[in-house]
């Protein structure tokens, strides 16, 4: 558990390796259920987006599985701790397997860095284990010498399938 | 050993005045009888005609567990067809929805059918000469569902010839559809935003019942709505209340709120919560909307339309609509212990986009497989589905605010926490299960 959640960048502009390490650390915090530290990786105006449609472009007038700002994400994190959160009694656990994140674009002038990460995600609860395959796109920027997530987009390969509960974060 | 097939008395015995036997939820035999009798005897929701705007457009769905197609015929009317080839049963359409052009063509041996289902052509037809083919089941093509009604865009079908006609089946309950549709300045809805599909390991009736269960939100949803309320309390004073908080926080309203909201009971299992107010009552006004409504209907009528706050209207057997936010949930039975919940949303034609935006936000916050409110509910259904296997007590209690004179009463408004709507749904269930048996 000793990993530092938010590593300080060496220079003003992050290296590719720093972007990659950041994305990998983010999923590690989820898998280790360090949700408060995880939430700190998100900028105040961040969104977490899980589209419902293949190649979806609009989060507003097309429905999504999730399109949540930091307030809603923090509500989820608080709920997971709740004594009367019955759907988390017993708790779910999750596990990510990432391909090495690819740096798709870097624009220091606009303070915008985009990575693309294919992944398998497993969520379990009691005797059930479900495997999901997805691509995560991170839009990152530097704030006070640290990377922050502006937008995390998770595209499930079967985004339009009928799912049971998905309770944690991909 | 079959217990219920052909045994009207045994089926009726499952439903008592104040309780129902657990077999209505757990017995596969009862489930099969629902598919054979109860669904075919009822007017079941198929889809919305905006899903098939042009001739040849189709949409595939189910009535009970039977695959059917909603089709726009060349004459402009909508048809409902059994989605199976009359030759060997192959499903005709490849996608859930699409356009067939002028005719359907089976991908197996290329028999083709007009968009009303009638047989158009068979390759190498002479092979059927002198075989008496004209007398076969196959000769009539894809079997149409004969009883179809398009009510202001909402298409319903009844598979069996017996039973009630459309008006008799729905009676005054159609007023909830009217109110939802009238909220468009031009009186028109359009399916929009995509459908959320959520798999539930429980019986479909648990979902239907839950739509009028007003004693669970402040308990089962304390984890989600309660957390919203708590987190929102910490916001700096003067912060504008976000749409998401407006949507979820009212689930934590006290018992009193739900008692006073009222429930209305109509015939045949239909009914609605929110006679006086609902969790949708206090949403912020959407700029420009009232002016459009006033221009279309006049001030008084516009106020009357928007003043309705019906919370959930249940249409027996398996849909619920929310008029104030143009949402329809379809509880599709798959097995005694498996239900697919589809949550559909509609755009009010000629109204501001922000209304659709709010509807979609509601849908994903409440009805998605990723929704914390959905997680709360599904946990309860699944625990019930499991608990009902106990032989310690074979009955489910639906007694809250029971009164011995309620059977046969219709169009009455009662206390908002009454379980009358559930008792009422099961009376209708027994009626349509045994009708014609
Ligand atoms: S199964 Fe359809 S044409 Fe043979
Ligand atoms: Fe609920």
Coordinates of C-alpha atoms and ligand atoms in Angstrom, one line a residue:
Chain A
X1 CA 0.0 0.0 0.0
X2 CA 3.0 2.2 0.1
X3 CA 2.7 3.7 -3.3
X4 CA 2.4 7.5 -3.3
X5 CA -0.9 8.4 -4.9
X6 CA 0.1 11.7 -6.5
X7 CA 3.7 11.9 -7.6
X8 CA 5.3 15.3 -8.1
X9 CA 6.4 15.9 -11.7
X10 CA 10.2 16.4 -12.2
X11 CA 9.7 19.2 -14.7
X12 CA 6.9 21.6 -15.7
X13 CA 6.1 19.3 -18.7
X14 CA 5.4 15.7 -18.0
X15 CA 7.4 13.0 -19.8
X16 CA 5.6 10.2 -21.6
X17 CA 6.7 7.9 -18.8
X18 CA 5.2 10.1 -16.2
X19 CA 1.9 10.1 -18.0
X20 CA 2.0 6.3 -18.3
X21 CA 2.9 5.9 -14.6
X22 CA 0.1 8.2 -13.6
X23 CA -2.6 6.1 -15.5
X24 CA -1.3 2.9 -14.0
X25 CA -1.3 4.4 -10.5
X26 CA -4.8 5.5 -11.0
X27 CA -6.1 2.0 -11.5
X28 CA -4.0 0.7 -8.7
X29 CA -5.7 3.1 -6.3
X30 CA -9.1 1.7 -7.5
X31 CA -8.0 -1.9 -7.1
X32 CA -6.7 -1.2 -3.6
X33 CA -9.9 0.7 -2.8
X34 CA -8.1 3.8 -1.8
X35 CA -11.0 5.9 -3.1
X36 CA -10.3 9.1 -1.3
X37 CA -6.8 9.2 -2.7
X38 CA -8.2 8.2 -6.1
X39 CA -10.7 11.1 -6.1
X40 CA -7.8 13.5 -5.4
X41 CA -6.4 12.6 -8.8
X42 CA -9.4 14.4 -10.4
X43 CA -9.4 18.1 -11.2
X44 CA -12.3 20.0 -9.6
X45 CA -14.0 20.4 -12.9
X46 CA -13.3 16.8 -14.0
X47 CA -15.8 14.3 -15.5
X48 CA -15.9 10.5 -15.5
X49 CA -17.7 9.3 -18.6
X50 CA -18.8 5.9 -19.5
X51 CA -20.7 6.1 -22.8
X52 CA -23.8 3.9 -23.6
X53 CA -23.3 4.1 -27.4
X54 CA -20.5 2.9 -29.6
X55 CA -18.5 5.9 -30.7
X56 CA -20.7 8.2 -28.7
X57 CA -19.9 11.9 -29.1
X58 CA -22.5 13.7 -27.0
X59 CA -22.8 13.1 -23.2
X60 CA -25.7 15.5 -22.8
X61 CA -28.5 14.5 -25.2
X62 CA -27.5 10.9 -25.5
X63 CA -27.7 8.7 -22.4
X64 CA -24.5 7.4 -20.9
X65 CA -23.9 4.7 -18.3
X66 CA -22.0 7.3 -16.3
X67 CA -21.4 11.0 -16.9
X68 CA -20.4 12.3 -13.5
X69 CA -18.7 15.4 -12.1
X70 CA -16.6 15.4 -9.0
X71 CA -19.6 15.9 -6.7
X72 CA -21.3 12.7 -8.0
X73 CA -18.0 10.8 -7.8
X74 CA -17.5 11.9 -4.2
X75 CA -21.1 10.8 -3.4
X76 CA -20.2 7.3 -4.8
X77 CA -17.1 7.2 -2.7
X78 CA -19.0 8.2 0.5
X79 CA -21.7 5.7 -0.3
X80 CA -19.2 2.9 -0.5
X81 CA -18.3 3.6 3.1
X82 CA -21.9 3.8 4.4
X83 CA -23.2 1.5 7.1
X84 CA -26.5 1.0 5.3
X85 CA -25.1 0.5 1.8
X86 CA -26.6 -2.9 1.5
X87 CA -25.5 -3.6 -2.0
X88 CA -22.0 -3.5 -0.7
X89 CA -22.6 -5.9 2.1
X90 CA -20.5 -7.9 1.5
X91 CA -18.2 -5.5 -0.5
X92 CA -17.3 -5.8 -4.2
X93 CA -13.7 -6.1 -5.2
X94 CA -12.1 -5.2 -8.6
X95 CA -9.0 -5.9 -10.6
X96 CA -7.6 -4.1 -13.6
X97 CA -5.2 -5.5 -16.2
X98 CA -3.9 -2.7 -18.4
X99 CA -2.1 -2.7 -21.7
X100 CA 0.7 -0.2 -21.5
X101 CA -1.0 3.2 -21.9
X102 CA -0.2 4.9 -25.2
X103 CA 0.4 8.7 -25.3
X104 CA -2.0 9.9 -28.0
X105 CA -1.3 13.6 -27.9
X106 CA 0.7 16.0 -25.8
X107 CA 0.1 19.7 -26.0
X108 CA 2.1 21.6 -23.2
X109 CA 0.9 25.0 -24.5
X110 CA -2.8 24.0 -23.9
X111 CA -1.8 21.9 -20.8
X112 CA -3.5 18.9 -22.3
X113 CA -2.2 15.3 -22.5
X114 CA -4.2 12.4 -23.8
X115 CA -3.5 8.7 -23.2
X116 CA -5.3 5.6 -24.5
X117 CA -5.3 2.4 -22.5
X118 CA -6.9 -0.9 -23.4
X119 CA -7.9 -2.9 -20.3
X120 CA -9.7 -5.8 -18.8
X121 CA -11.6 -5.1 -15.7
X122 CA -13.0 -7.7 -13.3
X123 CA -15.5 -7.0 -10.6
X124 CA -16.5 -9.6 -8.0
X125 CA -19.0 -9.9 -5.2
X126 CA -19.6 -13.0 -3.2
X127 CA -19.6 -15.9 -5.7
X128 CA -19.9 -13.9 -8.8
X129 CA -17.1 -12.6 -11.0
X130 CA -17.7 -10.6 -14.1
X131 CA -15.1 -9.6 -16.8
X132 CA -15.4 -6.4 -18.8
X133 CA -13.2 -5.3 -21.7
X134 CA -12.8 -1.6 -22.3
X135 CA -10.6 1.3 -23.5
X136 CA -9.8 4.1 -21.1
X137 CA -9.0 7.5 -22.5
X138 CA -7.5 10.0 -20.0
X139 CA -7.4 13.7 -20.6
X140 CA -4.7 15.0 -18.2
X141 CA -3.3 18.4 -17.3
X142 CA -0.7 19.7 -14.9
X143 CA -1.9 21.6 -11.8
X144 CA 0.7 22.8 -9.2
X145 CA 3.3 20.4 -10.5
X146 CA 1.1 17.3 -10.4
X147 CA -1.0 15.6 -13.0
X148 CA -4.8 15.8 -12.7
X149 CA -7.5 14.0 -14.6
X150 CA -9.8 16.4 -16.5
X151 CA -11.8 13.6 -18.2
X152 CA -11.6 9.9 -18.0
X153 CA -13.6 8.2 -20.7
X154 CA -14.3 4.4 -20.4
X155 CA -15.6 2.8 -23.6
X156 CA -16.8 -0.7 -22.9
X157 CA -16.5 -3.1 -25.9
X158 CA -20.1 -4.1 -25.3
X159 CA -21.4 -0.7 -24.0
X160 CA -24.9 -1.4 -25.3
X161 CA -25.3 -4.9 -23.7
X162 CA -27.6 -5.5 -20.7
X163 CA -25.5 -5.6 -17.6
X164 CA -26.1 -6.5 -14.0
X165 CA -24.7 -4.2 -11.3
X166 CA -21.5 -2.5 -12.0
X167 CA -20.6 -1.0 -8.6
X168 CA -17.0 0.1 -8.6
X169 CA -14.9 2.2 -11.0
X170 CA -13.3 1.0 -14.3
Chain B
X1 CA -45.1 -32.6 -11.4
X2 CA -47.3 -29.8 -12.8
X3 CA -49.4 -28.2 -10.1
X4 CA -51.0 -25.3 -11.9
X5 CA -51.5 -26.1 -15.6
X6 CA -55.2 -26.2 -16.3
X7 CA -55.9 -25.8 -12.6
X8 CA -57.8 -22.6 -12.3
X9 CA -58.5 -23.1 -8.6
X10 CA -54.9 -23.7 -7.8
X11 CA -53.9 -20.5 -9.6
X12 CA -56.6 -18.4 -7.9
X13 CA -55.5 -19.8 -4.5
X14 CA -52.1 -18.1 -5.1
X15 CA -53.7 -14.7 -4.6
X16 CA -55.4 -13.9 -1.3
X17 CA -56.9 -10.6 -0.2
X18 CA -53.9 -9.6 1.8
X19 CA -51.1 -11.9 0.7
X20 CA -49.7 -13.8 -2.3
X21 CA -48.1 -17.2 -2.5
X22 CA -44.3 -17.2 -3.2
X23 CA -44.9 -19.4 -6.2
X24 CA -46.0 -16.3 -8.2
X25 CA -42.3 -15.3 -8.0
X26 CA -40.3 -18.5 -7.9
X27 CA -42.2 -21.2 -9.8
X28 CA -41.0 -21.8 -13.3
X29 CA -44.4 -23.5 -14.0
X30 CA -46.3 -20.4 -13.0
X31 CA -43.9 -18.3 -15.1
X32 CA -44.6 -20.5 -18.2
X33 CA -48.4 -20.1 -17.6
X34 CA -47.9 -16.4 -17.5
X35 CA -46.3 -16.6 -20.9
X36 CA -49.0 -18.8 -22.2
X37 CA -52.0 -17.1 -20.7
X38 CA -51.5 -13.9 -18.8
X39 CA -49.4 -12.0 -21.4
X40 CA -51.3 -13.1 -24.5
X41 CA -54.6 -12.1 -22.7
X42 CA -53.4 -8.6 -21.9
X43 CA -52.6 -5.5 -23.9
X44 CA -48.8 -5.4 -23.8
X45 CA -46.6 -2.5 -24.7
X46 CA -44.7 -3.0 -27.9
X47 CA -42.9 0.2 -28.7
X48 CA -43.3 3.8 -29.9
X49 CA -44.2 4.6 -33.4
X50 CA -41.3 7.2 -33.6
X51 CA -39.0 4.1 -33.6
X52 CA -40.4 3.2 -37.0
X53 CA -41.0 6.5 -38.8
X54 CA -40.6 5.3 -42.4
X55 CA -42.2 2.5 -44.4
X56 CA -40.2 -0.7 -44.0
X57 CA -38.7 0.4 -40.6
X58 CA -38.8 -2.3 -38.0
X59 CA -38.1 -2.7 -34.3
X60 CA -37.7 -6.1 -32.7
X61 CA -38.9 -6.7 -29.1
X62 CA -40.9 -9.3 -27.1
X63 CA -44.4 -9.9 -25.7
X64 CA -43.7 -12.0 -22.7
X65 CA -40.9 -14.2 -24.0
X66 CA -42.2 -14.3 -27.6
X67 CA -40.1 -12.5 -30.3
X68 CA -42.1 -9.9 -32.2
X69 CA -41.5 -7.1 -34.7
X70 CA -43.0 -3.6 -34.8
X71 CA -43.2 -2.6 -38.5
X72 CA -44.2 0.4 -40.5
X73 CA -46.2 -1.0 -43.3
X74 CA -46.2 0.5 -46.8
X75 CA -49.6 2.0 -46.2
X76 CA -48.2 4.0 -43.2
X77 CA -49.9 2.0 -40.4
X78 CA -47.9 0.1 -37.8
X79 CA -48.1 -3.7 -37.7
X80 CA -47.0 -6.2 -35.1
X81 CA -45.7 -9.5 -36.5
X82 CA -44.3 -12.6 -34.9
X83 CA -40.6 -12.5 -35.7
X84 CA -40.2 -16.0 -37.0
X85 CA -40.0 -17.4 -40.5
X86 CA -43.1 -19.5 -41.4
X87 CA -40.8 -22.0 -43.1
X88 CA -38.4 -23.2 -40.3
X89 CA -38.7 -20.6 -37.6
X90 CA -35.6 -18.6 -38.3
X91 CA -35.7 -15.0 -36.9
X92 CA -36.2 -12.8 -39.9
X93 CA -34.4 -9.6 -38.9
X94 CA -30.7 -9.3 -38.3
X95 CA -30.5 -6.1 -36.2
X96 CA -32.8 -4.9 -33.4
X97 CA -34.0 -2.2 -35.6
X98 CA -33.5 -1.2 -39.2
X99 CA -35.3 -0.8 -42.5
X100 CA -36.4 -3.8 -44.5
X101 CA -37.1 -1.9 -47.7
X102 CA -40.3 -3.0 -49.5
X103 CA -40.2 -6.6 -48.0
X104 CA -38.6 -8.9 -45.5
X105 CA -36.4 -11.6 -46.8
X106 CA -35.5 -14.6 -44.7
X107 CA -31.7 -15.1 -44.7
X108 CA -32.1 -19.0 -44.7
X109 CA -34.0 -19.9 -47.9
X110 CA -35.0 -16.4 -49.1
X111 CA -38.7 -16.6 -48.7
X112 CA -40.0 -13.0 -48.7
X113 CA -42.8 -11.2 -47.0
X114 CA -44.6 -7.9 -47.4
X115 CA -44.3 -5.5 -44.4
X116 CA -47.8 -6.8 -43.2
X117 CA -46.3 -10.3 -43.0
X118 CA -48.1 -11.8 -46.0
X119 CA -46.1 -14.2 -48.1
X120 CA -44.6 -12.5 -51.2
X121 CA -42.5 -15.1 -52.9
X122 CA -40.7 -18.4 -52.5
X123 CA -37.7 -19.4 -54.7
X124 CA -38.3 -22.4 -56.9
X125 CA -42.0 -22.2 -56.0
X126 CA -43.0 -25.1 -58.3
X127 CA -41.6 -27.5 -55.7
X128 CA -44.8 -26.7 -53.7
X129 CA -47.2 -27.4 -56.6
X130 CA -49.8 -30.1 -55.8
X131 CA -48.6 -30.4 -52.2
X132 CA -51.5 -28.6 -50.6
X133 CA -49.2 -25.8 -49.6
X134 CA -52.1 -23.2 -49.7
X135 CA -53.6 -25.0 -46.7
X136 CA -50.4 -24.9 -44.7
X137 CA -49.6 -22.6 -41.8
X138 CA -46.7 -21.4 -43.8
X139 CA -48.8 -20.1 -46.7
X140 CA -50.1 -17.1 -44.7
X141 CA -46.6 -15.8 -44.1
X142 CA -45.3 -14.2 -40.9
X143 CA -48.2 -14.4 -38.5
X144 CA -49.4 -10.9 -37.5
X145 CA -50.6 -10.1 -34.0
X146 CA -54.2 -9.3 -34.8
X147 CA -55.0 -6.9 -32.1
X148 CA -52.9 -3.8 -32.3
X149 CA -53.6 -0.3 -31.1
X150 CA -51.5 2.8 -31.6
X151 CA -52.4 5.2 -28.8
X152 CA -51.0 8.6 -29.7
X153 CA -47.7 6.9 -30.7
X154 CA -47.6 4.2 -28.1
X155 CA -48.2 0.8 -29.6
X156 CA -49.9 -2.0 -27.7
X157 CA -50.8 -5.5 -28.8
X158 CA -52.9 -8.4 -27.6
X159 CA -52.0 -11.8 -28.9
X160 CA -55.2 -13.7 -28.0
X161 CA -58.5 -13.0 -29.5
X162 CA -60.3 -13.2 -26.2
X163 CA -60.0 -10.8 -23.4
X164 CA -61.0 -7.1 -23.2
X165 CA -60.9 -4.5 -25.9
X166 CA -58.3 -1.7 -25.6
X167 CA -60.6 0.9 -24.1
X168 CA -62.0 -1.5 -21.6
X169 CA -58.6 -2.8 -20.6
X170 CA -57.1 0.6 -19.9
X171 CA -60.1 2.8 -19.0
X172 CA -59.2 6.1 -17.4
X173 CA -55.6 5.1 -16.9
X174 CA -54.8 6.5 -20.4
X175 CA -54.9 9.9 -18.9
X176 CA -51.3 9.4 -17.7
X177 CA -50.2 8.9 -21.3
X178 CA -52.2 11.9 -22.3
X179 CA -50.5 14.1 -19.7
X180 CA -47.0 12.9 -20.8
X181 CA -47.8 13.6 -24.4
X182 CA -49.5 16.9 -23.8
X183 CA -46.3 18.2 -22.2
X184 CA -45.1 18.7 -25.8
X185 CA -46.3 22.0 -27.2
X186 CA -47.3 20.1 -30.3
X187 CA -48.6 17.0 -28.5
X188 CA -45.9 14.7 -29.8
X189 CA -43.1 12.5 -28.3
X190 CA -40.1 11.0 -29.9
X191 CA -38.0 8.2 -28.5
X192 CA -34.6 9.8 -27.8
X193 CA -31.3 9.4 -26.0
X194 CA -30.9 5.6 -26.2
X195 CA -32.2 2.8 -24.0
X196 CA -30.7 1.6 -20.7
X197 CA -30.7 -2.2 -20.4
X198 CA -30.3 -3.6 -16.9
X199 CA -30.4 -7.3 -16.1
X200 CA -32.1 -8.3 -12.8
X201 CA -31.9 -11.7 -11.2
X202 CA -35.5 -11.6 -9.9
X203 CA -39.1 -12.0 -10.9
X204 CA -40.5 -9.3 -13.2
X205 CA -43.4 -8.6 -10.8
X206 CA -41.1 -7.5 -8.0
X207 CA -40.1 -4.6 -10.3
X208 CA -43.7 -3.8 -11.1
X209 CA -44.8 -3.8 -7.5
X210 CA -41.8 -1.7 -6.5
X211 CA -43.1 1.2 -8.7
X212 CA -45.8 1.9 -6.2
X213 CA -43.8 0.9 -3.1
X214 CA -43.5 4.2 -1.3
X215 CA -42.3 2.8 2.0
X216 CA -38.9 1.8 0.6
X217 CA -37.1 4.9 -0.7
X218 CA -36.1 6.4 2.6
X219 CA -34.9 3.0 3.8
X220 CA -33.4 1.1 0.8
X221 CA -32.1 4.4 -0.8
X222 CA -30.7 5.9 2.4
X223 CA -27.3 4.8 1.1
X224 CA -27.5 6.7 -2.1
X225 CA -30.1 9.5 -1.6
X226 CA -29.1 9.9 2.0
X227 CA -25.5 10.3 1.0
X228 CA -26.5 12.9 -1.6
X229 CA -28.3 14.9 1.1
X230 CA -25.3 14.7 3.5
X231 CA -22.7 15.6 0.9
X232 CA -24.8 18.5 -0.4
X233 CA -25.1 19.9 3.2
X234 CA -21.3 20.6 3.0
X235 CA -21.6 22.7 -0.1
X236 CA -20.7 26.4 0.6
X237 CA -23.9 28.4 1.3
X238 CA -25.3 30.0 -1.8
X239 CA -24.1 27.3 -4.2
X240 CA -26.7 26.6 -6.8
X241 CA -28.4 23.2 -6.3
X242 CA -27.2 21.0 -9.2
X243 CA -29.7 19.1 -11.3
X244 CA -28.4 15.8 -9.9
X245 CA -29.1 16.8 -6.3
X246 CA -32.6 18.0 -7.4
X247 CA -33.2 14.5 -8.9
X248 CA -31.8 12.2 -6.1
X249 CA -32.4 14.1 -2.9
X250 CA -36.3 13.8 -2.9
X251 CA -35.9 10.0 -2.5
X252 CA -35.1 10.8 1.1
X253 CA -38.4 12.5 1.7
X254 CA -40.1 11.4 5.0
X255 CA -43.0 9.0 5.2
X256 CA -45.4 11.9 5.6
X257 CA -44.5 13.1 2.1
X258 CA -45.3 9.7 0.6
X259 CA -48.5 9.2 2.6
X260 CA -49.8 12.6 1.4
X261 CA -48.8 12.2 -2.2
X262 CA -51.6 9.7 -2.7
X263 CA -52.2 6.7 -4.9
X264 CA -54.9 6.3 -7.5
X265 CA -56.4 2.9 -8.4
X266 CA -57.9 2.1 -11.8
X267 CA -59.3 -1.1 -13.2
X268 CA -57.3 -4.1 -14.3
X269 CA -54.2 -3.5 -12.2
X270 CA -53.4 0.0 -13.4
X271 CA -52.7 2.8 -11.0
X272 CA -50.4 5.7 -10.2
X273 CA -48.6 7.3 -7.3
X274 CA -48.4 11.0 -6.9
X275 CA -52.1 12.2 -7.0
X276 CA -51.1 15.5 -5.3
X277 CA -47.4 15.8 -5.5
X278 CA -44.3 13.7 -6.2
X279 CA -40.6 13.6 -6.2
X280 CA -40.7 15.4 -9.5
X281 CA -42.8 18.4 -8.2
X282 CA -40.0 20.7 -7.3
X283 CA -37.7 20.6 -10.3
X284 CA -36.4 24.0 -11.4
X285 CA -38.3 25.6 -14.3
X286 CA -36.7 25.2 -17.7
X287 CA -36.2 28.6 -19.4
X288 CA -38.6 29.2 -22.3
X289 CA -40.7 26.1 -21.8
X290 CA -43.7 27.5 -20.1
X291 CA -44.0 30.3 -22.7
X292 CA -44.1 27.7 -25.5
X293 CA -46.8 25.7 -23.6
X294 CA -48.8 28.9 -23.0
X295 CA -48.6 29.8 -26.7
X296 CA -49.7 26.3 -27.7
X297 CA -52.5 25.6 -25.1
X298 CA -53.4 28.9 -23.4
X299 CA -52.3 29.7 -19.9
X300 CA -54.9 27.8 -18.0
X301 CA -54.6 24.6 -19.9
X302 CA -50.8 24.8 -19.9
X303 CA -50.8 25.2 -16.1
X304 CA -53.2 22.2 -15.8
X305 CA -50.9 20.0 -17.9
X306 CA -47.8 21.0 -16.0
X307 CA -49.5 20.9 -12.7
X308 CA -50.0 17.2 -12.8
X309 CA -47.2 15.5 -10.8
X310 CA -48.0 11.8 -11.3
X311 CA -45.0 10.0 -10.0
X312 CA -45.2 6.4 -11.4
X313 CA -48.1 5.2 -13.5
X314 CA -48.1 1.4 -13.7
X315 CA -49.8 -0.2 -16.7
X316 CA -50.5 -3.8 -16.0
X317 CA -48.8 -6.1 -16.8
X318 CA -45.3 -4.8 -17.3
X319 CA -44.6 -1.1 -17.9
X320 CA -44.4 2.1 -15.8
X321 CA -44.3 5.6 -17.1
X322 CA -43.2 8.9 -15.5
X323 CA -45.2 11.6 -17.3
X324 CA -43.4 14.6 -15.8
X325 CA -40.1 13.4 -17.1
X326 CA -41.2 11.4 -20.2
X327 CA -39.7 8.1 -19.1
X328 CA -41.0 4.5 -19.7
X329 CA -39.7 1.4 -18.0
X330 CA -40.4 -1.9 -19.5
X331 CA -40.0 -5.0 -17.3
X332 CA -39.3 -7.8 -19.7
X333 CA -39.7 -11.3 -18.3
X334 CA -37.0 -13.8 -19.2
X335 CA -37.5 -16.5 -16.5
X336 CA -39.1 -16.8 -13.1
X337 CA -35.9 -15.4 -11.6
X338 CA -34.7 -13.2 -14.5
X339 CA -35.9 -9.9 -15.9
X340 CA -34.5 -7.4 -18.4
X341 CA -35.4 -3.9 -17.4
X342 CA -35.4 -1.4 -20.3
X343 CA -35.6 2.2 -19.5
X344 CA -36.7 4.4 -22.5
X345 CA -36.7 8.2 -22.7
X346 CA -38.7 10.5 -24.9
X347 CA -38.1 14.0 -26.2
X348 CA -41.0 16.5 -26.1
X349 CA -41.2 17.6 -29.7
X350 CA -40.7 21.4 -29.9
X351 CA -39.7 21.8 -26.3
X352 CA -36.3 23.0 -25.0
X353 CA -33.4 20.4 -25.0
X354 CA -32.8 20.9 -21.4
X355 CA -35.9 18.8 -20.6
X356 CA -34.4 15.9 -22.4
X357 CA -31.1 16.5 -20.7
X358 CA -32.7 16.3 -17.3
X359 CA -34.7 13.1 -18.3
X360 CA -31.5 11.5 -19.4
X361 CA -29.7 12.5 -16.3
X362 CA -32.6 11.0 -14.2
X363 CA -32.4 7.8 -16.3
X364 CA -28.6 7.3 -15.8
X365 CA -28.7 8.3 -12.1
X366 CA -31.6 6.1 -11.2
X367 CA -32.1 3.3 -13.9
X368 CA -28.6 2.4 -15.2
X369 CA -26.7 -0.8 -14.2
X370 CA -24.1 1.7 -13.0
X371 CA -26.6 3.7 -10.9
X372 CA -26.3 3.7 -7.1
X373 CA -30.0 4.0 -6.7
X374 CA -30.4 1.0 -9.0
X375 CA -27.9 -1.0 -6.9
X376 CA -30.0 -0.3 -3.8
X377 CA -33.2 -1.7 -5.4
X378 CA -31.6 -4.7 -7.2
X379 CA -30.0 -5.8 -3.9
X380 CA -33.5 -6.0 -2.3
X381 CA -35.1 -7.8 -5.2
X382 CA -32.3 -10.4 -5.3
X383 CA -32.4 -11.0 -1.6
X384 CA -36.2 -11.5 -1.9
X385 CA -35.8 -13.9 -4.8
X386 CA -33.4 -15.9 -2.6
X387 CA -35.4 -15.6 0.7
X388 CA -38.6 -16.8 -0.9
X389 CA -37.1 -20.3 -1.2
X390 CA -37.5 -20.6 2.6
X391 CA -40.3 -23.0 3.6
X392 CA -40.7 -21.2 6.9
X393 CA -43.4 -19.0 5.4
X394 CA -44.7 -19.4 1.9
X395 CA -46.6 -16.1 1.8
X396 CA -45.7 -12.5 0.9
X397 CA -47.6 -9.9 2.9
X398 CA -49.3 -7.0 1.0
X399 CA -51.6 -5.9 3.8
X400 CA -50.7 -2.3 4.5
X401 CA -53.9 -0.2 4.7
X402 CA -56.1 -3.1 3.5
X403 CA -59.8 -2.6 3.6
X404 CA -62.3 -5.5 3.0
X405 CA -64.4 -3.5 0.6
X406 CA -61.6 -2.5 -1.8
X407 CA -62.0 -5.3 -4.4
X408 CA -64.1 -4.0 -7.3
X409 CA -63.5 -0.3 -6.5
X410 CA -62.0 1.8 -9.3
X411 CA -60.8 5.3 -9.8
X412 CA -60.3 5.9 -6.1
X413 CA -57.5 8.0 -4.5
X414 CA -56.1 6.6 -1.3
X415 CA -53.2 7.1 1.1
X416 CA -49.9 7.1 -0.7
X417 CA -48.4 4.3 1.4
X418 CA -51.1 1.8 0.7
X419 CA -50.3 -1.5 -0.7
X420 CA -53.6 -1.5 -2.5
X421 CA -52.0 -1.1 -5.9
X422 CA -50.0 -4.3 -5.3
X423 CA -53.1 -6.2 -4.2
X424 CA -54.9 -4.8 -7.2
X425 CA -52.1 -5.9 -9.6
X426 CA -52.4 -9.4 -8.3
X427 CA -56.2 -9.4 -8.6
X428 CA -55.7 -8.5 -12.3
X429 CA -52.9 -11.1 -12.5
X430 CA -55.3 -13.9 -11.4
X431 CA -58.0 -12.6 -13.8
X432 CA -55.8 -12.5 -16.9
X433 CA -54.0 -15.7 -15.9
X434 CA -57.2 -17.8 -15.8
X435 CA -59.1 -16.0 -18.5
X436 CA -60.1 -18.6 -21.1
X437 CA -58.3 -21.4 -19.1
Ligands
LIG1 S1 -36.3 -20.7 -42.8 FE1 -36.9 -18.9 -43.6 S2 -36.9 -19.3 -45.7 FE2 -36.4 -21.2 -44.8
LIG2 FE1 -36.3 2.1 -5.3

